[in-house]
PDB file of C-alpha atoms in Angstrom:
ATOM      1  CA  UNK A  17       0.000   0.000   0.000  1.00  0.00           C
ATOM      2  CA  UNK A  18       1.243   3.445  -1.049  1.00  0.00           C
ATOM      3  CA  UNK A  19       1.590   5.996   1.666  1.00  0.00           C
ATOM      4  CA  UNK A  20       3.028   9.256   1.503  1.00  0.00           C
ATOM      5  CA  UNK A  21       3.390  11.420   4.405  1.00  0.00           C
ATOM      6  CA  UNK A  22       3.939  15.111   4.660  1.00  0.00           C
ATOM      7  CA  UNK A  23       5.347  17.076   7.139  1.00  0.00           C
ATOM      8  CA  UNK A  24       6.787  20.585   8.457  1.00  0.00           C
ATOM      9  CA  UNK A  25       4.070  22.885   7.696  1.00  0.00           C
ATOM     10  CA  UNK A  26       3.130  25.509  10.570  1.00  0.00           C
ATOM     11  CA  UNK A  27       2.680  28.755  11.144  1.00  0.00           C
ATOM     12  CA  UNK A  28       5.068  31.815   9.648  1.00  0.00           C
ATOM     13  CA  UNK A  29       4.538  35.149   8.991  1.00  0.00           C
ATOM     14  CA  UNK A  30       5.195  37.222   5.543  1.00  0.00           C
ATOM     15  CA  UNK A  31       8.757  36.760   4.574  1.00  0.00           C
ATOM     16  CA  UNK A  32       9.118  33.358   6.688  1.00  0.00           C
ATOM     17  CA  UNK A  33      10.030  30.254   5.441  1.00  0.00           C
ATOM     18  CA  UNK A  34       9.422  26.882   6.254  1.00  0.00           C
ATOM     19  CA  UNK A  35      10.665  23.341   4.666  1.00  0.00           C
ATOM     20  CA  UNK A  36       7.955  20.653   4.101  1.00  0.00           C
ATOM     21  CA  UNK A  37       8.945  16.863   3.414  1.00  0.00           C
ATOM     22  CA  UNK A  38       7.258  13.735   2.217  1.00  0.00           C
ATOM     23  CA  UNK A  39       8.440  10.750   3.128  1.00  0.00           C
ATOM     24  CA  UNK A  40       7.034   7.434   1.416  1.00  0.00           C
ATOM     25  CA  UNK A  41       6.255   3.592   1.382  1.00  0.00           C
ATOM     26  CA  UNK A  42       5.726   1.219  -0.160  1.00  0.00           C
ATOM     27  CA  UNK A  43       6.621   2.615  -3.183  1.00  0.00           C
ATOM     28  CA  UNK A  44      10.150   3.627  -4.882  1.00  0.00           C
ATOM     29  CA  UNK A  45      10.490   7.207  -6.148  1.00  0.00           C
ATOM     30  CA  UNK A  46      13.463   6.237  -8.354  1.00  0.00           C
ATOM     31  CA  UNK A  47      11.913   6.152 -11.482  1.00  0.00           C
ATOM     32  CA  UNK A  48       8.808   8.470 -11.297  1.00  0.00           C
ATOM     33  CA  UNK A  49       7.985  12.241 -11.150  1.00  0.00           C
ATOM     34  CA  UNK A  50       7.173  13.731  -7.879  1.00  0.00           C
ATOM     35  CA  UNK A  51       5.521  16.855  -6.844  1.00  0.00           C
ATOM     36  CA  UNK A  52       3.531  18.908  -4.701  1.00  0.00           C
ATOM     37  CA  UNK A  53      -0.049  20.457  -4.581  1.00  0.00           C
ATOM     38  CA  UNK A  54      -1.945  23.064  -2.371  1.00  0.00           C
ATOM     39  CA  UNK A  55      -5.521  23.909  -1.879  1.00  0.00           C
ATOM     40  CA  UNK A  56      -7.430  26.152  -0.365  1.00  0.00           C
ATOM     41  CA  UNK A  57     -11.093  25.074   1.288  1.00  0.00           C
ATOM     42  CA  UNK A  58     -13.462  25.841  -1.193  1.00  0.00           C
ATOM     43  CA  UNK A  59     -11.184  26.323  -3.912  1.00  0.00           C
ATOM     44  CA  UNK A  60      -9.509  23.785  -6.261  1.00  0.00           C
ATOM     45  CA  UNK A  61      -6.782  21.924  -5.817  1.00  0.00           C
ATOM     46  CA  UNK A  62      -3.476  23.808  -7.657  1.00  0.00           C
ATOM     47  CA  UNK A  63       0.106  21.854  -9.023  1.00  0.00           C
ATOM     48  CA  UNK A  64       2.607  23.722  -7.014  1.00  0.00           C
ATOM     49  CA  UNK A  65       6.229  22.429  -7.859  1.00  0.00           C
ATOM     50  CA  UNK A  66       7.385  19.026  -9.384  1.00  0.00           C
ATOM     51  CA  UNK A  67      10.387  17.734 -10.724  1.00  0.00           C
ATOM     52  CA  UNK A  68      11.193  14.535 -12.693  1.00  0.00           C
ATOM     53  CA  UNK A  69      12.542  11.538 -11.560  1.00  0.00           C
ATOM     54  CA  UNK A  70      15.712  12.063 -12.249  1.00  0.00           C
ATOM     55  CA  UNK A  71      15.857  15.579 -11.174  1.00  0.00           C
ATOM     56  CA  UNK A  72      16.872  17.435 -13.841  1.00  0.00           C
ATOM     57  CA  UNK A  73      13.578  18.630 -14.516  1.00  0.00           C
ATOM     58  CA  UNK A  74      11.035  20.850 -12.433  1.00  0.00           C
ATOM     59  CA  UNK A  75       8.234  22.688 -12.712  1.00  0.00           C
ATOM     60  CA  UNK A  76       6.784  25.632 -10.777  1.00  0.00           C
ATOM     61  CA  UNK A  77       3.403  27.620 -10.911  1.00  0.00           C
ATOM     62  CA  UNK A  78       3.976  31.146 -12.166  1.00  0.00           C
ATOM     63  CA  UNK A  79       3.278  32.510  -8.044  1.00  0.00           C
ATOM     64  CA  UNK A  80       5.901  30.743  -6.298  1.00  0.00           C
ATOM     65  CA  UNK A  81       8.099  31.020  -8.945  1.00  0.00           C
ATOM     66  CA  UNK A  82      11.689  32.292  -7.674  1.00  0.00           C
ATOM     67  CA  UNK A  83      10.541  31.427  -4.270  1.00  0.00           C
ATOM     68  CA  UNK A  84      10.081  27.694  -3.868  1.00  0.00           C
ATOM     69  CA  UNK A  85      12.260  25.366  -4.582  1.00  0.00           C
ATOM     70  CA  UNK A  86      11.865  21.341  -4.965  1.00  0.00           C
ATOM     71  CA  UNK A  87      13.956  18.884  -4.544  1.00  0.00           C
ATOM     72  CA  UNK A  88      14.229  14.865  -3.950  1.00  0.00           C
ATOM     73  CA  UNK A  89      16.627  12.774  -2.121  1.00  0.00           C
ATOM     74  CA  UNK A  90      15.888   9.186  -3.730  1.00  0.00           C
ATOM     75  CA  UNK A  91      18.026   7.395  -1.493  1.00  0.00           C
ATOM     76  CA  UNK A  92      15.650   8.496   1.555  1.00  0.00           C
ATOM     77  CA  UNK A  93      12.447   8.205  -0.929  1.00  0.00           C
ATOM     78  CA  UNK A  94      11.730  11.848  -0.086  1.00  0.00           C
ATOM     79  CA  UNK A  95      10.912  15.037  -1.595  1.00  0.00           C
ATOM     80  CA  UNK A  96      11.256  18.175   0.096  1.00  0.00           C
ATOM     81  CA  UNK A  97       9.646  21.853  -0.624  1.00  0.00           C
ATOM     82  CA  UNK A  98      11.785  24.941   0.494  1.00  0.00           C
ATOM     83  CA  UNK A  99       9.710  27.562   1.033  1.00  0.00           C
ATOM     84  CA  UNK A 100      11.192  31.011   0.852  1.00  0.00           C
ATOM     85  CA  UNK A 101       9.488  34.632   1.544  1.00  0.00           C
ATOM     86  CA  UNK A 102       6.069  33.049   2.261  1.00  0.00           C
ATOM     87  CA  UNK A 103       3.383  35.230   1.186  1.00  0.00           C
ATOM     88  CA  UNK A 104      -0.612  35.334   2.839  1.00  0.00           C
ATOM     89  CA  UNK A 105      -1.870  34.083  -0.502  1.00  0.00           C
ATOM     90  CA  UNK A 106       0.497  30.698   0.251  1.00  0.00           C
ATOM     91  CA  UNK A 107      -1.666  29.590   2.904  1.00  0.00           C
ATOM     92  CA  UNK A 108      -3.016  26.136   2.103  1.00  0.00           C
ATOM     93  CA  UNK A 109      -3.169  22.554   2.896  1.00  0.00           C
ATOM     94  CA  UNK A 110       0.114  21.306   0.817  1.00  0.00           C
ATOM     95  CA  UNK A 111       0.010  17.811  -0.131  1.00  0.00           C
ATOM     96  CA  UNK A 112       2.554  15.498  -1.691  1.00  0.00           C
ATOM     97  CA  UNK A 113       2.284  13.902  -4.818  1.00  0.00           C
ATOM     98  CA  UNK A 114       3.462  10.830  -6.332  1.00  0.00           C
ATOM     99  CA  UNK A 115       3.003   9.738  -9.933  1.00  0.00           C
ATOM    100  CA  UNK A 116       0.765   6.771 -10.962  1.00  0.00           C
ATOM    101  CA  UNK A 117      -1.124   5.479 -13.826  1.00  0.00           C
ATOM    102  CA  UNK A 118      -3.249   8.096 -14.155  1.00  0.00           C
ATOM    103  CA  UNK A 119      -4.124  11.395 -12.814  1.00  0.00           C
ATOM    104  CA  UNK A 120      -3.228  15.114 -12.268  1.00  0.00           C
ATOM    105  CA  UNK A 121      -0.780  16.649 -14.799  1.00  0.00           C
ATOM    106  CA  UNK A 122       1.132  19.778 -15.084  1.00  0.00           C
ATOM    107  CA  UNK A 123       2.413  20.867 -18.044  1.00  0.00           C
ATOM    108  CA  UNK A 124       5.611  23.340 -17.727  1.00  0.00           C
ATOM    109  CA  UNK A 125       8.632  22.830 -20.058  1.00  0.00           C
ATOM    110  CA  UNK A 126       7.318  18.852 -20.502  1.00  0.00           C
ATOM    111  CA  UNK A 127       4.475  16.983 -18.770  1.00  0.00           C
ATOM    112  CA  UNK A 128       4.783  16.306 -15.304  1.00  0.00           C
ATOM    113  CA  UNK A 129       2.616  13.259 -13.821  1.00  0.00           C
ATOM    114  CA  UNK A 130       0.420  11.734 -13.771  1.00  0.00           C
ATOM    115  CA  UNK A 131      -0.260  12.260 -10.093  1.00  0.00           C
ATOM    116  CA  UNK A 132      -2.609   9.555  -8.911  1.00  0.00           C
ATOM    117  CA  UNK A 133      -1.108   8.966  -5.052  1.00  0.00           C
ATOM    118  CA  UNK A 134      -1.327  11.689  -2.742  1.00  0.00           C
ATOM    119  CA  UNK A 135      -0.313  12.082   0.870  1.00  0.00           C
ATOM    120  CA  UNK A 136      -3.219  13.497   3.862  1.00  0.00           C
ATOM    121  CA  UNK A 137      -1.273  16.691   3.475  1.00  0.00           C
ATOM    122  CA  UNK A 138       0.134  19.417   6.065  1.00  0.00           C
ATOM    123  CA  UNK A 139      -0.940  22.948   6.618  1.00  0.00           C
ATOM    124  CA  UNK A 140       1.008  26.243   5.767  1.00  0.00           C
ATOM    125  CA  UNK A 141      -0.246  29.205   7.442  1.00  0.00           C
ATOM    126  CA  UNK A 142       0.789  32.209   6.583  1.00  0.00           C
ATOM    127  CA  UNK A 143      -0.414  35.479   8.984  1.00  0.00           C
ATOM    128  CA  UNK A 144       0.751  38.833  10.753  1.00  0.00           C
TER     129      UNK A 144
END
């Protein structure tokens, strides 16, 4: 059974940062694209960052662009989510993705996905 489970989300204010993981099992992140989503209640849910399985690749949504970062450590089957200069509008339940036969995709530079595990997720709140 696939499990993926996210953690380090909290509470920052603007310009904080905070570094969320995803740890997983029963399943091998070698060979598949990664990512992360967000969503706000009432809202849809939105493709954040995600980055191939080799790493060379990733993809960010235009608003986090130059602040997030996304990166994988295969060896620990983990993927981690910097989070630099946190804005209010980044507030959202962030969940990690892992790729599977079918599901979400985001298209960047090349198709990213398809997303079809996804962890319970972890909440980033942003505030003054």
């Amino acid at each position: 059974q696939v499990q993926l489970v996210e953690s380090g989300g909290g509470s920052v204010q603007p310009g904080g940062s905070l570094r969320l993981s995803c740890a997983t099992f029963g399943y091998n992140i070698d060979d598949n694209h990664m990512g992360w989503f967000r969503q706000v209640s009432g809202k849809e849910r939105e493709g954040v960052a995600a980055i191939t399985s080799d790493g060379r690749y990733t993809y960010y949504t235009d608003s986090v662009k130059g602040r997030f970062t996304i990166s994988r450590d295969n060896a620990k089957n983990t993927i981690y989510l910097q989070m630099n200069n946190l804005k209010l509008e980044d507030t959202a339940m962030y969940f990690c993705a892992a790729e599977g036969d079918s599901g979400d995709m985001l298209d960047g530079d090349r198709w990213y996905g398809p997303f079809g595990y996804y962890g319970r997720g972890t909440q980033v709140t942003v505030s003054s």
